[in-house]
Amino acid sequence: MELDNDILYLKGVGPQRAQLLGRELSIFTYDDLLHFFPFRYVDRSVVSPIDQLDGSAQFVVFKGIIRSMRTTATSKHSERLNATLFDGTGTIDLVWFQGTKWVKEKLKPNIEYLVYGNVSWFNGEPQMAHPDIEPFSYDEERHNYLPVYNTTEKLKAAGLNPRGISRLVETLLAQIGNSIPETLPHYVLKASNLMPSSLSLRNIHFPTSPEMLEQAIHRQKFEELFFLQLDMQYRMTSRKRQSQGLVFATIGEHFNNFYTQKIPFELTGAQKRVIKEIRADMKSGRQMNRLLQGDVGSGKTLVALMSMLIALDNGCQACLMAPTEILASQHFATFSKMLDGLGITTELLTGSLRPSQKKEIKKRLAAGEVDLLIGTHALIEDSVNFKQLGLVVIDEQHRFGVEQRAKLWAKNGAVPPHILVMTATPIPRTLAMTLYGDLECSIIDELPPGRQPVKTTHATDAKRLVLFSFMQRQIAEGRQIYVVYPLINESESLDLKDLMDGYESISRSFPQPQYQLSIVHGKMSAEAKAYEMDRFKRGETHIMVSTTVIEVGVDVPNATVMVIENAERFGLSQLHQLRGRVGRGGGQSYCILMTKDHLSKNAAERIATMCATTDGFRIAEADMRLRGPGDIQGLQQSGILNLKVADIVNDEPLVTATRECVARILDADPTLAMPDNAPLRLHIASNANKPNWEQIS
Ligand code: ADP
Ligand code: MG
């Protein structure tokens, strides 16, 4: 089809520009260019007076007459042309370095011109290089919206400024004329009141009116979200039809012994429900792909452990992968303690083991002598082989890259292990729908009984003494305290200095031997960190001064105060994670957010949100709103949410609408065999080679 043509062949492109377009903007084909949308529009009917230029305006439109022209030779063969434009309020220099001869012939005195382009400042004077210029004529039919495209310095040097790109698009549209295919079924267009594809693409580049532009954008957003949903839902339906999984038919003595002998409390209703969901998945004969969401402290780890016991009961091994060594060691310690006396062999595999220790564990693992393996990234090394891996639990999912997960997937030969992904970062509904539409999702929406919400307050340095005496009272009551410093970039020595200064000031107010302090930061060795963590866990130290290494999963129920220094420098989800470290035991817990006096609007809102709620989902929504969806943790790297026009924060209704629309289509026609659905079948077929969640989740 013509749209697949190499961009090289478009009139006005050629080899050099083609290479640049590919490299700089990922435009390789006609279709890529057609879908390279303007990032904004300039209304040509809004003319700026020259004397109102204030240095901020980039792209402007002037209307005036040419007063004078002069050329200056710049080398033997080239010259510069300056023309002075006067609009009644002032003058501005228009400059050309190329094609001057042609411009000189074209420009006439006493004709009113419309001039548009980017203003730049040269020696304090405004000028406009290579503007677009055309005789002004009043014409209602003429579209006034001018597209502005993103471009780069390299492209500009090759003559492709925003205007140059728009000329290419113009050429393209003229050439492919009516041959732009419709990508959505006609009945969808009709039911959802959408513009046809070709009309919408024309209008998104060259709007004929504001209303048409709005409809064109709407149609493109719909299309984008629609296909995202189609990809996910189609995959999920076909996976349900085809993919085989290990069948865990029984619940045996491991699970039952643990349940009856080892759990000192009643499971929450949510925990019971989720375990049932997981159990149903694992005996269905299909592979489980489940996302387990639950706020910090909601008891996900226990659910994971019990799921792993089901795998053991069915003759399989299970593993749990954690994002840091501290967390992995902690899970290992918790599991070892909880499983004590049940005859289950549990091992810890991390990067800091000696090679001989690693080798030994791997040998026993391959021989089936290890039941549960807990570890970090070390688990995914090729040399780690299981005898029969039945379940993989991935903790704190957003810290793992896509390829890393793909490797675990392949660790059980032909039949993939069941996968349970746990995250304590609540995901807003729209994001979950868009991102995990093809994972089954379980939510633990209930905290264990007796938990009191963490009391959160905001304070500045003026309150430091009050804070210290509060901390002393808490310690006197037998409680422990975290003081956390931001370490945005572990290599930043400034951050480390903050931490050390803070540590010293705390040491002065909390002198030994009455008070014992621990310190943990990224520059310490793994053993030194583990040693300090252990002392704090055993209650030998009162205060843990640390960087964000304690962010996820650390569990010390006796710690009831979380002081976060420079809290304005943390993002909302990070603050929420940190706060989740306290409030895990029975007692009242506190979180104190220390900031400087003057906060940006955004930081003030983050702090206010934290003080107002402990609900992880509300915090996640606020986080997404404040940061914008592109910035949500892990999304950038995942490359999965690569939206061009739609935006899941502001287009929530469309996310829902497209999701329902796709669900109805697949319900009626699961294999997309109906003639009406031909465009959708085509889309699926052309995407067949792209990586997808089946390989990566
Ligand atoms: P998460 O992994 O979701 O952050 P954890 O599984 O670490 O939460 O649980 C937090 C704490 O709550 C642990 O100390 C755990 O033993 C305890 N806990 C878990 N489930 C319950 C329950 N049903 N009742 C009481 N305490 C529980
Ligand atoms: Mg946890």
XYZ file of C-alpha atoms and ligand atoms in Angstrom:
725
model
C 0.000 0.000 0.000
C 1.132 3.495 -0.713
C 1.212 4.457 2.965
C 3.958 1.911 3.564
C 6.238 3.707 1.114
C 9.618 4.804 2.361
C 9.481 8.511 3.176
C 12.500 8.822 0.885
C 10.191 8.751 -2.117
C 8.021 11.661 -1.094
C 8.570 14.711 -3.268
C 10.795 17.140 -1.385
C 12.466 14.559 0.835
C 15.346 12.661 -0.746
C 18.055 10.537 0.912
C 19.554 13.100 3.301
C 16.278 14.366 4.722
C 14.874 10.836 4.828
C 17.743 9.728 7.012
C 17.290 12.709 9.313
C 13.525 12.266 9.577
C 14.052 8.672 10.605
C 16.769 9.389 13.068
C 15.336 12.516 14.644
C 11.585 11.916 14.552
C 11.199 8.191 13.810
C 9.453 9.019 10.560
C 10.288 6.242 8.118
C 7.181 5.863 5.979
C 4.367 7.923 4.500
C 2.168 6.626 7.259
C 4.586 7.774 9.967
C 4.482 11.286 8.565
C 0.714 11.196 8.286
C 0.580 10.345 11.980
C 3.128 12.917 13.019
C 0.682 15.410 14.425
C 1.206 19.109 15.070
C 1.823 19.825 18.726
C -0.078 23.068 18.472
C -1.747 25.434 16.033
C -1.343 29.089 15.296
C -4.387 31.051 14.389
C -3.372 33.193 11.437
C -6.268 35.509 12.009
C -4.691 36.632 15.281
C -2.202 39.234 14.136
C 0.376 40.650 16.567
C 1.406 44.313 16.540
C 5.171 44.556 16.131
C 5.609 47.008 18.994
C 4.036 44.539 21.428
C 6.759 41.905 21.054
C 8.040 41.051 24.494
C 10.604 38.343 23.958
C 8.230 35.607 25.029
C 6.344 35.229 21.780
C 7.809 32.520 19.611
C 5.600 32.007 16.648
C 3.746 35.114 15.562
C 1.775 36.538 12.704
C 2.280 40.088 11.406
C 0.407 42.059 8.799
C 2.244 44.935 7.081
C 4.036 46.344 4.080
C 7.645 45.997 2.965
C 9.425 49.312 3.404
C 12.886 48.553 2.167
C 15.153 45.728 1.115
C 18.916 45.359 1.047
C 21.294 42.538 0.218
C 24.703 41.886 1.693
C 27.208 39.478 0.191
C 28.151 36.831 2.740
C 30.596 34.938 0.522
C 31.503 34.711 -3.096
C 28.339 32.873 -4.053
C 25.844 33.754 -1.384
C 24.095 36.757 -0.016
C 21.782 37.735 2.761
C 18.535 39.556 2.151
C 17.041 41.884 4.758
C 13.575 43.310 4.291
C 11.966 45.753 6.683
C 8.342 45.086 7.495
C 6.223 47.958 8.818
C 2.791 47.400 10.350
C 1.849 50.866 11.585
C 3.165 50.204 15.090
C 6.794 49.393 14.357
C 9.261 47.614 12.137
C 10.960 44.256 12.129
C 13.701 42.824 9.960
C 12.872 39.802 7.837
C 15.976 37.833 6.877
C 16.731 35.286 4.156
C 19.974 33.438 3.616
C 18.790 31.250 0.787
C 16.614 31.718 -2.230
C 17.110 35.467 -1.934
C 16.795 36.092 -5.634
C 13.367 34.530 -5.755
C 12.167 36.393 -2.669
C 13.424 39.729 -4.040
C 11.386 39.262 -7.180
C 8.313 38.215 -5.283
C 8.146 41.041 -2.725
C 6.498 44.231 -3.953
C 6.083 47.583 -2.221
C 2.650 48.815 -1.158
C 1.101 45.383 -0.929
C -0.179 44.220 2.398
C 1.446 40.937 3.397
C 0.702 38.364 6.012
C 4.004 37.230 7.534
C 4.465 34.390 9.972
C 7.338 32.630 11.602
C 9.516 32.505 14.693
C 10.860 35.708 16.139
C 14.432 35.640 17.332
C 16.439 38.391 18.976
C 19.656 39.656 17.547
C 21.619 42.428 19.294
C 18.462 43.383 21.160
C 16.467 43.714 17.944
C 13.738 41.300 16.902
C 14.038 39.582 13.557
C 12.391 36.797 11.681
C 14.436 34.420 9.567
C 12.880 32.713 6.578
C 9.325 33.699 7.409
C 6.346 32.564 5.453
C 4.937 35.443 3.565
C 1.875 35.806 1.400
C -0.222 38.698 0.125
C -3.050 39.347 2.529
C -6.496 38.719 1.199
C -9.701 38.469 3.071
C -11.140 35.035 2.475
C -13.577 33.336 4.746
C -13.058 29.935 3.183
C -9.374 29.917 3.876
C -8.327 27.990 6.935
C -6.686 30.115 9.495
C -5.192 27.414 11.640
C -1.574 26.836 10.924
C -0.041 23.602 12.245
C 3.177 23.825 14.240
C 5.267 20.646 14.271
C 8.053 19.611 16.573
C 11.385 19.608 14.889
C 15.064 19.527 15.837
C 18.131 21.647 15.153
C 19.485 19.053 12.731
C 16.238 19.002 10.789
C 16.084 22.775 10.701
C 19.580 22.846 9.261
C 18.280 20.596 6.507
C 15.463 23.015 5.780
C 12.856 21.199 7.830
C 11.640 23.794 10.266
C 8.018 23.460 11.424
C 6.872 25.086 8.222
C 9.050 22.784 6.138
C 7.488 19.756 7.746
C 4.042 21.130 7.176
C 4.874 21.490 3.472
C 5.844 17.814 3.355
C 2.547 16.880 4.953
C 0.751 19.048 2.424
C 2.520 17.252 -0.416
C 1.694 13.908 1.127
C -1.981 14.686 1.571
C -2.228 15.941 -2.005
C -0.561 12.788 -3.270
C -2.418 10.124 -1.333
C -5.660 11.942 -1.820
C -8.556 9.654 -1.169
C -6.557 6.527 -0.592
C -6.298 6.865 3.199
C -7.941 3.675 4.465
C -10.496 3.612 7.251
C -9.041 1.834 10.278
C -12.201 1.465 12.344
C -15.278 -0.567 11.395
C -18.053 1.567 9.975
C -20.526 0.553 12.614
C -18.106 1.845 15.280
C -17.813 5.197 13.528
C -21.546 5.436 13.388
C -22.270 4.326 16.928
C -19.640 6.594 18.453
C -20.245 9.490 16.128
C -16.717 9.674 14.794
C -15.209 11.398 11.804
C -13.870 9.092 9.088
C -10.137 8.524 9.206
C -9.154 10.499 6.123
C -11.209 13.558 7.042
C -9.821 13.523 10.541
C -6.210 13.188 9.390
C -6.665 16.079 6.977
C -8.147 18.225 9.676
C -5.652 17.389 12.339
C -2.925 18.713 10.022
C -4.846 21.489 8.315
C -7.989 22.313 10.260
C -10.760 23.934 8.321
C -12.387 25.243 11.492
C -11.961 24.976 15.238
C -14.942 22.620 15.381
C -13.494 20.334 12.744
C -10.164 20.320 14.570
C -11.840 19.334 17.791
C -13.661 16.461 16.119
C -10.514 15.376 14.330
C -8.554 15.202 17.584
C -11.396 13.358 19.249
C -11.409 10.753 16.507
C -7.623 10.251 16.748
C -7.774 9.911 20.519
C -10.558 7.394 20.223
C -8.614 5.411 17.663
C -5.482 5.406 19.783
C -7.206 4.230 22.947
C -9.392 1.821 21.005
C -6.439 -0.051 19.529
C -4.629 -0.115 22.838
C -7.666 -1.791 24.344
C -8.101 -4.078 21.365
C -4.503 -5.289 21.607
C -4.875 -6.074 25.279
C -8.319 -7.563 25.265
C -7.714 -9.625 22.153
C -4.593 -11.034 23.732
C -6.424 -11.814 26.920
C -9.262 -13.577 25.068
C -6.934 -15.630 22.952
C -4.784 -16.488 25.931
C -7.840 -17.722 27.735
C -8.674 -19.882 24.730
C -5.237 -21.317 24.174
C -2.509 -21.022 26.735
C -1.963 -23.988 28.942
C -0.790 -23.760 32.496
C 0.257 -26.016 35.305
C -2.756 -27.450 37.087
C -2.572 -27.098 40.844
C -5.471 -29.354 41.712
C -4.884 -29.914 45.395
C -4.399 -28.011 48.562
C -2.130 -30.181 50.633
C -0.413 -30.350 53.938
C 2.025 -27.466 53.439
C -0.770 -25.012 52.977
C -3.018 -26.560 55.598
C -0.335 -26.905 58.257
C 0.695 -23.345 57.753
C -2.855 -22.105 57.822
C -3.831 -23.964 60.964
C -0.590 -23.760 62.926
C 1.353 -20.732 61.871
C -0.889 -17.742 61.393
C -1.392 -15.966 64.709
C -4.283 -13.887 63.392
C -7.411 -14.188 61.322
C -6.982 -13.415 57.607
C -8.851 -10.341 56.486
C -11.827 -10.816 54.212
C -9.873 -9.287 51.363
C -6.961 -11.663 51.888
C -9.288 -14.664 51.830
C -10.993 -13.463 48.670
C -7.703 -12.874 46.887
C -6.314 -16.276 47.873
C -9.472 -17.819 46.421
C -8.986 -15.905 43.174
C -5.387 -17.025 42.927
C -6.294 -20.597 43.726
C -8.994 -20.630 41.043
C -6.484 -19.341 38.485
C -3.881 -21.917 39.375
C -6.174 -24.883 39.002
C -7.901 -23.677 35.862
C -5.428 -25.271 33.472
C -4.487 -21.857 32.151
C -1.486 -19.880 33.156
C -2.146 -17.293 35.832
C -1.149 -13.692 35.139
C -2.363 -11.762 38.077
C -1.621 -8.358 39.448
C -2.066 -8.056 43.190
C -2.611 -4.515 44.323
C -2.816 -3.549 47.926
C -1.742 -0.658 49.994
C 1.406 -0.938 52.070
C 0.779 -3.112 55.104
C -2.357 -4.714 53.718
C -0.839 -8.185 53.980
C 0.208 -9.000 50.430
C 3.331 -10.826 51.531
C 1.274 -13.336 53.441
C -0.934 -13.927 50.422
C 2.169 -14.485 48.313
C 3.558 -16.987 50.783
C 0.336 -18.971 50.909
C 0.165 -19.048 47.110
C 3.698 -20.402 47.054
C 2.692 -23.144 49.468
C -0.008 -24.245 47.031
C 2.716 -24.621 44.397
C 4.723 -26.803 46.805
C 1.668 -28.906 47.559
C 1.473 -29.673 43.863
C 5.033 -30.857 43.502
C 6.506 -27.600 42.270
C 9.040 -25.060 43.443
C 8.280 -21.367 43.800
C 10.326 -18.209 43.833
C 9.936 -14.636 44.926
C 11.864 -11.799 43.361
C 12.364 -8.560 45.271
C 13.846 -5.321 43.992
C 16.596 -4.838 46.607
C 18.854 -6.991 48.733
C 17.438 -5.542 51.930
C 13.963 -6.532 50.892
C 14.969 -9.956 49.708
C 16.780 -10.659 52.995
C 13.806 -9.409 54.885
C 11.370 -11.620 53.014
C 13.751 -14.509 53.565
C 13.871 -13.840 57.311
C 10.073 -13.513 57.532
C 9.485 -16.660 55.509
C 12.045 -18.699 57.416
C 10.459 -17.695 60.684
C 6.895 -18.335 59.568
C 7.723 -21.664 57.956
C 9.828 -22.898 60.856
C 9.208 -26.561 61.614
C 7.159 -27.266 58.501
C 9.981 -29.040 56.691
C 10.212 -26.570 53.848
C 13.619 -25.663 52.452
C 13.972 -21.970 51.759
C 17.049 -20.280 50.304
C 18.162 -16.734 49.647
C 20.006 -15.905 46.427
C 21.438 -12.421 46.041
C 24.311 -10.841 44.203
C 26.437 -10.449 47.300
C 26.767 -14.164 48.051
C 30.155 -15.720 47.520
C 30.435 -17.566 44.175
C 30.794 -20.895 45.963
C 27.603 -20.263 47.946
C 25.720 -19.325 44.796
C 26.952 -22.403 43.036
C 25.807 -24.613 45.875
C 22.322 -23.098 45.952
C 21.949 -23.399 42.199
C 22.983 -27.038 42.317
C 20.429 -27.860 44.974
C 17.803 -25.832 43.167
C 18.267 -27.779 39.951
C 18.123 -31.024 41.899
C 14.833 -29.995 43.461
C 16.278 -29.806 46.969
C 15.221 -26.182 47.432
C 11.481 -25.537 47.704
C 11.298 -21.783 47.927
C 13.861 -19.444 46.476
C 13.912 -15.797 47.417
C 16.184 -13.314 45.780
C 16.939 -10.240 43.779
C 17.807 -9.867 40.114
C 20.244 -12.711 40.712
C 17.261 -15.022 40.191
C 17.006 -14.272 36.527
C 20.573 -15.145 35.614
C 20.706 -17.843 32.974
C 22.603 -20.156 35.290
C 19.662 -20.332 37.704
C 17.667 -23.439 36.836
C 14.755 -24.964 38.650
C 13.700 -28.573 38.677
C 10.040 -27.651 38.334
C 9.135 -23.995 38.778
C 5.439 -23.557 39.427
C 4.975 -19.991 40.620
C 6.884 -16.747 40.319
C 6.015 -13.903 42.639
C 7.365 -10.502 41.710
C 7.318 -7.955 44.488
C 7.065 -4.231 43.820
C 6.628 -4.699 40.142
C 7.503 -1.229 38.923
C 11.153 -1.638 39.717
C 11.680 -4.434 37.277
C 12.336 -3.916 33.636
C 10.356 -5.633 30.992
C 13.143 -7.956 29.787
C 13.897 -9.110 33.287
C 10.398 -10.427 33.687
C 10.547 -12.108 30.299
C 13.464 -14.199 31.528
C 11.598 -15.568 34.519
C 8.817 -16.528 32.217
C 11.051 -18.984 30.417
C 12.387 -20.721 33.496
C 10.072 -23.690 33.372
C 10.635 -25.013 29.888
C 7.580 -25.290 27.686
C 4.876 -24.694 30.277
C 5.289 -21.252 31.829
C 5.034 -20.860 35.602
C 2.120 -18.979 37.105
C 2.884 -15.325 37.650
C 1.806 -13.130 40.526
C 2.890 -9.513 40.390
C 2.526 -7.569 43.626
C 2.524 -3.836 43.826
C 2.016 -1.473 46.689
C 1.907 1.476 44.356
C -1.789 1.838 43.826
C -2.583 2.487 40.230
C -5.380 4.862 39.331
C -8.293 3.177 37.649
C -7.765 4.631 34.196
C -4.120 3.778 34.265
C -4.796 0.227 35.385
C -7.338 -0.181 32.601
C -4.880 1.081 30.052
C -1.789 -0.596 31.324
C -2.886 -3.875 32.807
C -6.028 -4.473 30.826
C -4.799 -7.958 30.052
C -3.748 -8.950 33.557
C -6.331 -10.221 35.960
C -6.345 -7.906 38.886
C -6.872 -8.593 42.575
C -7.141 -5.837 45.097
C -6.656 -6.066 48.855
C -8.764 -3.138 49.891
C -8.836 -3.779 53.606
C -6.174 -3.364 56.257
C -5.724 -5.871 59.078
C -7.945 -4.941 62.022
C -6.722 -2.612 64.725
C -4.672 -0.416 62.454
C -5.068 3.255 63.137
C -4.402 5.642 60.288
C -1.013 7.326 60.547
C -1.337 10.888 61.861
C 0.451 13.125 59.408
C 1.632 16.679 60.008
C 3.699 19.220 58.182
C 6.433 21.251 59.928
C 9.373 23.487 59.124
C 12.723 24.002 60.835
C 11.216 26.425 63.340
C 9.554 23.401 64.940
C 12.698 21.286 65.165
C 12.989 21.423 68.958
C 9.353 20.504 69.376
C 9.962 17.607 67.018
C 12.984 16.385 68.957
C 11.183 16.409 72.275
C 8.271 14.553 70.680
C 10.728 11.941 69.427
C 12.236 11.640 72.908
C 8.821 11.001 74.424
C 8.088 8.317 71.843
C 11.392 6.595 72.555
C 10.623 6.794 76.276
C 7.433 4.884 75.496
C 9.531 2.178 73.876
C 8.915 3.175 70.259
C 11.355 3.424 67.375
C 11.770 6.147 64.780
C 12.792 6.551 61.162
C 14.365 9.764 59.916
C 14.608 9.735 56.140
C 16.587 11.993 53.833
C 16.075 12.241 50.107
C 18.707 10.751 47.926
C 17.470 11.622 44.522
C 20.677 10.581 42.883
C 22.824 8.191 44.859
C 25.966 9.696 43.447
C 25.177 13.201 44.584
C 27.576 13.945 47.377
C 25.422 16.898 48.387
C 22.569 14.607 49.307
C 24.931 12.495 51.340
C 26.173 15.584 53.114
C 22.590 16.495 54.043
C 22.201 13.068 55.541
C 25.470 13.246 57.473
C 24.718 16.740 58.774
C 21.305 15.559 59.884
C 22.810 12.525 61.550
C 25.211 14.700 63.508
C 22.533 17.077 64.648
C 20.369 14.159 65.785
C 23.372 12.603 67.576
C 23.810 15.824 69.553
C 20.189 15.853 70.698
C 20.042 12.108 71.230
C 23.367 11.345 72.953
C 24.743 7.902 73.686
C 24.435 5.754 75.683
C 20.859 6.730 76.420
C 20.043 6.732 72.712
C 21.278 4.349 70.058
C 21.287 5.390 66.418
C 21.547 3.456 63.172
C 22.464 4.870 59.818
C 21.929 3.340 56.382
C 22.723 4.816 52.994
C 23.516 3.726 49.471
C 27.271 4.114 49.803
C 27.473 1.392 52.451
C 28.228 -2.231 51.652
C 25.354 -4.695 51.630
C 26.619 -6.354 54.814
C 26.954 -3.059 56.656
C 23.403 -2.106 55.656
C 22.020 -5.458 56.693
C 23.854 -5.221 60.012
C 22.344 -1.809 60.797
C 18.884 -2.892 59.656
C 19.124 -5.910 61.912
C 20.067 -3.852 64.939
C 17.082 -1.623 64.334
C 14.763 -4.576 63.776
C 15.875 -6.207 66.993
C 15.138 -2.963 68.793
C 18.763 -2.308 69.711
C 18.701 1.112 68.116
C 16.058 3.779 68.615
C 16.443 5.878 65.531
C 17.142 4.785 61.990
C 18.621 7.644 59.984
C 18.606 6.694 56.342
C 18.122 7.517 52.727
C 15.247 6.069 50.780
C 16.795 2.603 50.784
C 14.175 1.757 53.379
C 11.422 2.861 51.033
C 9.827 -0.439 50.182
C 8.735 -3.317 52.280
C 10.826 -2.857 55.396
C 8.788 -4.176 58.280
C 9.474 -3.113 61.854
C 6.091 -3.015 63.612
C 7.513 -1.249 66.659
C 8.554 1.770 64.605
C 5.811 4.350 64.975
C 7.349 7.629 63.841
C 8.444 8.500 60.336
C 10.200 11.840 59.954
C 10.773 12.789 56.326
C 13.335 15.541 55.827
C 13.139 17.801 52.763
C 9.799 16.210 52.114
C 9.157 18.696 49.303
C 11.748 16.870 47.254
C 9.839 13.595 47.224
C 7.095 12.588 44.871
C 3.709 11.633 46.281
C 3.984 7.930 45.716
C 7.362 7.886 47.393
C 6.033 9.792 50.399
C 3.195 7.320 50.618
C 5.579 4.363 50.475
C 7.729 5.865 53.196
C 4.778 6.563 55.428
C 3.737 2.951 54.956
C 6.775 1.914 56.995
C 4.955 2.995 60.150
C 1.481 2.163 61.354
C 2.189 -1.546 60.994
C 1.792 -2.524 64.624
C -1.088 -1.759 66.922
C -0.024 1.634 68.330
C -0.772 5.113 67.029
C 1.806 6.123 64.438
C 2.966 9.497 63.178
C 4.452 10.886 60.027
C 6.109 14.306 60.129
C 6.866 16.001 56.836
C 9.675 18.495 57.292
C 10.072 21.097 54.556
C 11.670 24.449 53.912
C 9.515 27.533 54.494
C 8.496 28.381 50.971
C 7.048 25.681 48.798
C 6.155 25.614 45.140
C 2.457 25.238 44.407
C 2.958 21.672 43.340
C 4.988 20.739 46.439
C 2.445 22.426 48.702
C -0.292 20.330 47.143
C 1.684 17.134 47.591
C 2.228 17.885 51.272
C -1.423 18.861 51.726
C -2.580 15.634 50.069
C -0.402 13.583 52.397
C -1.796 15.369 55.452
C -5.361 14.937 54.221
C -5.514 11.240 53.367
C -3.889 7.844 53.860
C -5.868 6.238 51.047
C -3.345 4.974 48.513
C -5.736 5.216 45.613
C -6.604 8.821 46.309
C -2.922 9.577 46.587
C -2.221 7.828 43.309
C -4.912 9.866 41.562
C -3.481 13.089 42.942
C -0.012 11.960 41.946
C -1.062 11.313 38.395
C -2.820 14.659 38.208
C 0.155 16.570 39.579
C 2.830 14.873 37.568
C 1.048 14.111 34.360
C 0.685 10.574 33.067
C 3.906 10.494 31.097
C 5.867 10.657 34.255
C 4.250 7.851 36.190
C 6.913 5.616 37.592
C 8.016 2.869 35.308
C 5.903 3.905 32.374
C 8.634 5.741 30.563
C 10.913 2.765 30.649
C 8.191 0.283 29.825
C 7.414 1.963 26.530
C 4.005 0.373 26.782
C 2.013 3.489 27.289
C 3.163 5.318 24.255
C 0.227 7.606 23.676
C 0.470 10.337 21.071
C -2.777 12.246 21.303
C -4.788 10.765 24.115
C -3.930 11.339 27.723
C -5.256 9.076 30.376
C -5.668 11.767 32.980
C -7.926 14.047 31.007
C -9.454 11.508 28.671
C -10.804 9.152 31.281
C -14.296 9.030 29.713
C -12.772 7.970 26.412
C -10.671 5.309 28.121
C -13.844 3.845 29.575
C -15.833 4.219 26.362
C -13.235 2.529 24.166
C -12.766 -0.252 26.673
C -16.457 -1.033 26.685
C -16.685 -0.711 22.939
C -13.878 -3.232 22.428
C -15.358 -5.600 25.011
C -18.666 -5.625 23.128
C -16.961 -6.290 19.819
C -14.919 -9.204 21.164
C -17.920 -10.591 22.954
C -19.832 -10.817 19.716
C -16.887 -11.828 17.570
C -13.962 -13.202 19.628
C -11.812 -14.091 16.623
C -12.755 -10.984 14.646
C -14.006 -13.137 11.800
C -16.968 -10.978 10.804
C -16.508 -9.024 7.559
C -17.336 -5.762 9.333
C -14.364 -6.319 11.623
C -11.879 -6.769 8.822
C -9.916 -3.605 9.674
C -9.447 -4.877 13.226
C -8.229 -8.252 12.030
C -5.761 -6.438 9.832
C -4.513 -4.442 12.788
C -4.014 -7.537 14.934
C -2.198 -9.317 12.135
C 0.157 -6.419 11.551
C 0.961 -6.256 15.252
C 1.619 -9.945 15.654
C 5.351 -9.540 15.815
C 5.517 -6.877 18.467
C 6.447 -7.881 22.015
C 3.500 -8.142 24.297
C 2.529 -8.846 27.845
C 2.541 -12.549 27.266
C 6.273 -12.409 26.991
C 6.925 -9.621 29.398
C 4.653 -9.742 32.340
P 2.369 -5.721 52.544
O 3.329 -6.706 51.922
O 1.064 -5.672 51.837
O 2.959 -4.353 52.709
P 2.685 -7.400 54.804
O 2.283 -8.694 54.232
O 4.134 -7.112 54.948
O 2.014 -6.224 53.985
O 1.911 -7.237 56.165
C 2.161 -6.173 57.046
C 2.094 -6.650 58.469
O 0.763 -7.036 58.804
C 2.973 -7.860 58.732
O 3.589 -7.672 59.972
C 1.988 -9.013 58.731
O 2.417 -10.069 59.573
C 0.731 -8.372 59.297
N -0.512 -8.983 58.814
C -0.755 -9.492 57.593
N -2.021 -9.957 57.507
C -2.606 -9.731 58.715
C -3.908 -9.988 59.272
N -4.863 -10.559 58.547
N -4.130 -9.622 60.542
C -3.170 -9.030 61.265
N -1.926 -8.764 60.818
C -1.633 -9.106 59.552
Mg 5.390 -5.780 51.203
